[in-house]
XYZ file of C-alpha atoms in Angstrom:
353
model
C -14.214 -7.097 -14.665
C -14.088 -3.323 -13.706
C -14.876 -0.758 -16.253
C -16.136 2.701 -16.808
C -13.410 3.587 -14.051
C -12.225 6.744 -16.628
C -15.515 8.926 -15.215
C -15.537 7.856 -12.080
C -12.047 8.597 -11.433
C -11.765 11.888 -13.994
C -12.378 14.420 -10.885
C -10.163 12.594 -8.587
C -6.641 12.581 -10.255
C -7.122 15.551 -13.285
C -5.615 17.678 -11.106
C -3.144 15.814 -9.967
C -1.995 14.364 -13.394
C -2.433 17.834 -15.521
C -0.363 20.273 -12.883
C 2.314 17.697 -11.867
C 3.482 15.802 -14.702
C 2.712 18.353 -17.088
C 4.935 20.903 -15.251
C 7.617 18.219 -15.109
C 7.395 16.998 -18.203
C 8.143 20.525 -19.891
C 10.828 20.971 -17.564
C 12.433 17.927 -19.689
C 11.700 19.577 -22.596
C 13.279 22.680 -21.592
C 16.448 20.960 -20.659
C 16.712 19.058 -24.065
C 16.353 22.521 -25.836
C 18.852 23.866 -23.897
C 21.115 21.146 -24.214
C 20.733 20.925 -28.125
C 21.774 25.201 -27.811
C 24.699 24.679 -25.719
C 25.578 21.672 -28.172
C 25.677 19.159 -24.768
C 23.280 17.395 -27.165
C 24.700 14.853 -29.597
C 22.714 14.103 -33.051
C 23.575 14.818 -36.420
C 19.846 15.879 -36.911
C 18.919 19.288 -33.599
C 16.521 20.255 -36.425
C 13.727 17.349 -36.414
C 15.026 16.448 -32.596
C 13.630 20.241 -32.080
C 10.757 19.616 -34.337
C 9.923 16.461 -32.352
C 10.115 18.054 -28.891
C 7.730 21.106 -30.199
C 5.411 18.504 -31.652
C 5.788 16.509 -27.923
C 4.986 20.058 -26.579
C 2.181 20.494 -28.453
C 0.383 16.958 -27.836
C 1.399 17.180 -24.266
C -2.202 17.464 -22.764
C -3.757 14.598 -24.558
C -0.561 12.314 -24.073
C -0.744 12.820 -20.276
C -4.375 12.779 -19.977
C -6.514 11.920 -23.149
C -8.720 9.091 -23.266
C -7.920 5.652 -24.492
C -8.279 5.967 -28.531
C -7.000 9.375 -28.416
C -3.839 8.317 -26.984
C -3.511 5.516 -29.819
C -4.871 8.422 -32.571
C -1.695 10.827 -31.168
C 0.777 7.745 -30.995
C 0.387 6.643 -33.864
C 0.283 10.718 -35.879
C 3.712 11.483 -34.032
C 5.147 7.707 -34.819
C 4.250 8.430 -38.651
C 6.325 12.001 -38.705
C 9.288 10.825 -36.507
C 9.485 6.599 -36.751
C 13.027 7.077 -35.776
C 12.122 8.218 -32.181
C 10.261 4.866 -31.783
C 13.414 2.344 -32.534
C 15.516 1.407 -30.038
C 19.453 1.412 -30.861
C 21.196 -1.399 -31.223
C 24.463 -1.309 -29.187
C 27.046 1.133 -29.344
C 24.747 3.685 -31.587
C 22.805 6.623 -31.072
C 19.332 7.415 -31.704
C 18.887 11.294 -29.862
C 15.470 11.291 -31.012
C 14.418 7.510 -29.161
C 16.368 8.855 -25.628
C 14.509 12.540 -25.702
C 11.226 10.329 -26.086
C 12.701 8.288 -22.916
C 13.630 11.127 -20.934
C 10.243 13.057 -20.917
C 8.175 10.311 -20.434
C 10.327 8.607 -18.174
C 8.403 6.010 -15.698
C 11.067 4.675 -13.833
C 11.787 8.411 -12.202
C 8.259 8.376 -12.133
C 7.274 5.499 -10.069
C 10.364 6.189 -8.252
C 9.072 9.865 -7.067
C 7.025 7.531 -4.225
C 5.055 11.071 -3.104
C 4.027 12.009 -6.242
C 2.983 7.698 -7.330
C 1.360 7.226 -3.904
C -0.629 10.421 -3.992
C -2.435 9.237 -7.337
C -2.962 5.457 -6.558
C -4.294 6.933 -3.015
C -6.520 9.271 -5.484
C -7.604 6.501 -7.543
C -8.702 4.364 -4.412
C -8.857 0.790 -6.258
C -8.444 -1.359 -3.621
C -8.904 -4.772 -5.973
C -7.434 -5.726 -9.173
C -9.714 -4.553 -11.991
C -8.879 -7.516 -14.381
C -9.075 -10.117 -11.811
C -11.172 -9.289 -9.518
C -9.403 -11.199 -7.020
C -6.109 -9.517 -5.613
C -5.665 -6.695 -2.732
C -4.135 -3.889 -4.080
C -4.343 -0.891 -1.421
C -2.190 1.844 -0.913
C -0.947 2.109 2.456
C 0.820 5.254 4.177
C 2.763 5.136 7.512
C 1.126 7.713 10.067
C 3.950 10.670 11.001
C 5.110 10.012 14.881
C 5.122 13.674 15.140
C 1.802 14.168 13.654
C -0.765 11.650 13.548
C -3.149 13.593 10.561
C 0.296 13.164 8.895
C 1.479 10.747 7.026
C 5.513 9.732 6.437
C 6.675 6.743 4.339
C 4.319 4.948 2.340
C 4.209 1.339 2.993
C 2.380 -0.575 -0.206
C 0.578 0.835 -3.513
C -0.362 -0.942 -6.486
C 1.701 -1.901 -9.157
C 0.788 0.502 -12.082
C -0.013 -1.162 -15.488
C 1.123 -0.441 -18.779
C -2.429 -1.010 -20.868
C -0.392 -0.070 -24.063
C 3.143 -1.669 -23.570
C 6.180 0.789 -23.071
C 8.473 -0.825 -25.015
C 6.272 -0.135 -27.911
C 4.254 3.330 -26.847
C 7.021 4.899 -25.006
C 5.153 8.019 -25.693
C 2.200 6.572 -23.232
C 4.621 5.769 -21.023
C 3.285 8.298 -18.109
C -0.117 8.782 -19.487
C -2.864 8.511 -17.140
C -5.257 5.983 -19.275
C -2.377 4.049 -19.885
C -1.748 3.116 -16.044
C -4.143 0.724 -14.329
C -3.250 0.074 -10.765
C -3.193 -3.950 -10.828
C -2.457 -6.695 -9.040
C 1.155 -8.026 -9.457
C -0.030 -11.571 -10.549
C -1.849 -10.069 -13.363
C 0.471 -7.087 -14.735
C 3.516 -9.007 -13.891
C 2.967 -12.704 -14.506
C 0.307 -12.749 -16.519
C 0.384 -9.768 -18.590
C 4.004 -8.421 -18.681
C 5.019 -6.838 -21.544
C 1.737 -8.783 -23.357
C -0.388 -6.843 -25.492
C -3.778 -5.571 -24.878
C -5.844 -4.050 -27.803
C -8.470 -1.507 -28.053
C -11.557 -3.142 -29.565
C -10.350 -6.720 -28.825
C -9.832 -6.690 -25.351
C -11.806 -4.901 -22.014
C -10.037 -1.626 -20.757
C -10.725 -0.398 -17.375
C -11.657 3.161 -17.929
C -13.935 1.852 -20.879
C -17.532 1.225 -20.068
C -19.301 -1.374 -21.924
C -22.454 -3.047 -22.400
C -21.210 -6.673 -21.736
C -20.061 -8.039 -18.850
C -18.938 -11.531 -17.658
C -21.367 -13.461 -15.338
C -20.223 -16.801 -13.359
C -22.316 -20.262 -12.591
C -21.429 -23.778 -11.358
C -21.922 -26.671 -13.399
C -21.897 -29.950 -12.268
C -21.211 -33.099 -13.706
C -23.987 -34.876 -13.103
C -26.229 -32.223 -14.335
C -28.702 -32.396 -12.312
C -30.126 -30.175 -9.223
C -31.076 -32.651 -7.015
C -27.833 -33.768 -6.277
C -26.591 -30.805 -4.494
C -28.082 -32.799 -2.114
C -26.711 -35.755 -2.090
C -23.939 -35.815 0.880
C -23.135 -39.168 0.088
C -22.147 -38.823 -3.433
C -21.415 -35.135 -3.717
C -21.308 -33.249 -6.622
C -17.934 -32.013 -9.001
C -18.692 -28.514 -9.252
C -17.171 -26.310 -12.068
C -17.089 -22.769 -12.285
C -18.266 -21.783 -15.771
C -18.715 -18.353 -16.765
C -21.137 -16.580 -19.526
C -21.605 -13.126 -21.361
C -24.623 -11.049 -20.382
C -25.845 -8.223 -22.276
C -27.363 -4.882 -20.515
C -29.563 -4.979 -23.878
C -30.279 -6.732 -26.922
C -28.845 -3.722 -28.711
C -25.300 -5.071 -27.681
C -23.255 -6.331 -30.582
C -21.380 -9.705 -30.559
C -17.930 -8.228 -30.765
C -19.206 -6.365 -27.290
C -19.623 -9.762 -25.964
C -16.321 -11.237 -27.880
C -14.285 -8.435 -25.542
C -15.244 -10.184 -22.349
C -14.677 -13.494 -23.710
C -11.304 -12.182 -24.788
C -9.646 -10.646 -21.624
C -11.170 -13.352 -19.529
C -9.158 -15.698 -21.824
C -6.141 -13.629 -22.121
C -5.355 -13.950 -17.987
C -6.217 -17.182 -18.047
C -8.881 -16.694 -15.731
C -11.114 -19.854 -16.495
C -8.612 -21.859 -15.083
C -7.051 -19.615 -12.154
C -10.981 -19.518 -10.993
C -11.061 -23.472 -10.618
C -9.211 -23.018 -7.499
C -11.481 -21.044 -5.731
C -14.213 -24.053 -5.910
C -14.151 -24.312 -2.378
C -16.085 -20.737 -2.714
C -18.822 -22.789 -4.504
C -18.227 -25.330 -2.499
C -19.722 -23.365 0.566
C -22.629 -21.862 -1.034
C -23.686 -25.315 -1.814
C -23.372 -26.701 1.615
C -25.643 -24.119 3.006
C -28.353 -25.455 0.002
C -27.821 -29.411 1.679
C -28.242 -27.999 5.344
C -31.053 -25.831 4.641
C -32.639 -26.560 1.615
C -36.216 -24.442 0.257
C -38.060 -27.274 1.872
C -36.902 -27.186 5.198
C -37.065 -23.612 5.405
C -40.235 -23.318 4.591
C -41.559 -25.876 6.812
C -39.765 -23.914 9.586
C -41.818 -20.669 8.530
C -44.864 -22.863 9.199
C -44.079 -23.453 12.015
C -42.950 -20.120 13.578
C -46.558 -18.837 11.882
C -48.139 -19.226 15.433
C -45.785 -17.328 16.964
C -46.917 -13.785 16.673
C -43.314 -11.944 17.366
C -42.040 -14.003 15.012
C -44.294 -13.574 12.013
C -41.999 -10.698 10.709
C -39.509 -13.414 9.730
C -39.854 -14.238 5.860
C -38.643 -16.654 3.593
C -36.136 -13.856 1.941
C -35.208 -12.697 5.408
C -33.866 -16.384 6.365
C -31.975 -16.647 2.972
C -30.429 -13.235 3.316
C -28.721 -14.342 6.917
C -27.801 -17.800 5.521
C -26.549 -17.151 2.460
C -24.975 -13.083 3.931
C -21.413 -13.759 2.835
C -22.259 -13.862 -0.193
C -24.262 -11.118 -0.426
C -22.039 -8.681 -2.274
C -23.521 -4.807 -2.907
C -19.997 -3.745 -4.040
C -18.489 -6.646 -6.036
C -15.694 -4.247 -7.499
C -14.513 -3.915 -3.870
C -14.568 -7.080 -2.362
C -11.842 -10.122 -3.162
C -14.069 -12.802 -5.530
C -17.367 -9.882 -5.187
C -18.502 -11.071 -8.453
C -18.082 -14.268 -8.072
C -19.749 -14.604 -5.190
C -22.673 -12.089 -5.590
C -23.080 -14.437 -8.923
C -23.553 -17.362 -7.177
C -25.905 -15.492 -4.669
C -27.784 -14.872 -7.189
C -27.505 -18.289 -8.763
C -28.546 -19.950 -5.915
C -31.514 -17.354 -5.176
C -32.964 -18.330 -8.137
C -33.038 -21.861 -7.365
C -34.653 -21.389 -4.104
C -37.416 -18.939 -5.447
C -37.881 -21.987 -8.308
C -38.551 -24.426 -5.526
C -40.786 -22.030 -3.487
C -43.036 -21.685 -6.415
C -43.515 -25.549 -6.668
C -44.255 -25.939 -3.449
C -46.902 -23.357 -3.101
């Protein structure tokens, strides 16, 4: 759902991401070097391990904080001179070149450094899944006793994403671009060590042109029975691809289709009907027609004659009013159906005037 995050975010964590990992990350290097010199280093091969580590060196800027495609372009150049760095033993051999990549760009130091984690997801403030759309996913900090504009031991963050997969781009294993803060239904039941792909499927810090829009359907296909109490309705939540022009290409809309598909969303939203279910029972209460005989009716009242037929709607239908869908739990899907049902109510106002 959320994209374009990359320039919103850029100012927010550059600093962060460029001075501190950087400056550890060459610290690793160092050590390697030094270990290959004092020959602490085992290998049968210091001269490409030292070639890799200067080429590591070199790329370090755009591993840690290039965009998307870049990171894939420098992956997949470094991959192509040293494929041996990229294969993990089997047991009881040695691969120097696979456990230097694993030291620099090592995440589980790094998401255990809970200062240095917290700090950026705090940065980042995403407070709901970006591929869902409908998971919490603050970070929370315990105030110091001592200091209360301090803060001690941080309580909850988000679970950090792997976009590209470490156990095949251990070289993106710490790179900005390549960790989404997510909910842990979608990065760790869903997704896992699943694949997303450039091109085929939405990434977060990508904008694009295409977006996902929802809509109930019912089964009896027809309007008027949002009305009937008796007999209600079986509503579906369906979903469709909206373009911001008619410039947008097909495989723009294809993306959308694709990562709404790939975390199974079309199902998991079935059970939040009872979302649609309330919009709807605010139509049979106070349908267009009895609203608008109740305007008629206030029209002799003169203190009352600011009170308009969008005005009522807006306080009916309020929770579902949604100016910031990214940061609300189910924002787009209900600011969708606001909009949904909006349009129904201006179609009926029309026919009755």
């Amino acid at each position: 759902f959320r994209r374009g995050l990359f320039f919103i975010l850029w100012d927010a964590v550059y600093l962060t991401v460029t001075e501190q990992q950087s400056k550890i990350c060459r610290n690793k290097i160092s050590n390697i070097r030094n270990e290959i010199e004092n020959n602490k280093y085992y290998g049968k091969d210091p001269k490409t391990l030292f070639e890799l580590l200067h080429c590591i060196e070199n790329y370090l800027r755009v591993i840690l904080i290039g965009k998307p495609k870049e990171l894939l372009k420098v992956h997949n150049e470094i991959k192509e001179l040293f494929p041996y760095a990229f294969i993990e033993p089997q047991k009881n051999e040695d691969n120097p070149l696979y456990d230097a990549v694993g030291k620099i760009f090592n995440y589980k130091n790094f998401s255990e450094t809970k200062g240095f984690v917290y700090k950026l997801t705090k940065k980042l403030d995403i407070n709901i899944c970006p591929y869902c759309n409908r998971e919490f996913i603050f970070t929370v900090s315990l105030p110091d006793s001592k200091n209360e504009n301090a803060e001690t031991e941080c309580l909850i963050r988000p679970e950090l994403d792997h976009y590209f997969p470490q156990c095949k781009y251990p070289l993106l294993a710490l790179s900005f671009c390549n960790l989404i803060p997510a909910g842990h239904i979608c990065n760790s039941n869903i997704k896992h060590k699943k694949e997303l792909e450039i091109g085929k499927h939405i990434h977060p810090y990508i904008k694009g042109r295409a977006k996902l829009q929802f809509y109930t359907d019912l089964k009896s296909g027809k309007t008027d029975s949002f009305t009937d109490e008796i007999n209600p309705p079986e509503i579906v939540i369906q979903y469709r691809i909206t373009k911001e022009s008619d410039d947008v290409s097909n495989s723009e809309e294809q993306i959308v289709a694709n990562t709404f598909s790939f975390f199974g969303l079309q199902r998991i939203y079935q059970y939040h009907i009872p979302v649609a279910k309330r919009i709807h029972k605010i139509f049979m209460a106070y349908p267009p027609e009895l609203i608008n005989d109740i305007l008629n009716k206030l029209k002799c009242d003169a203190s009352l004659k600011y009170v308009t037929k969008e005005k009522m709607f807006e306080i009916l239908f309020s929770e579902f009013d949604i100016k910031a869908p990214d940061n609300e739990i189910l924002g787009h899907l209900k600011k969708d159906l606001y909009c949904e049902m909006h349009n129904i109510y201006d179609k009926i106002w029309k026919e009755i005037e």
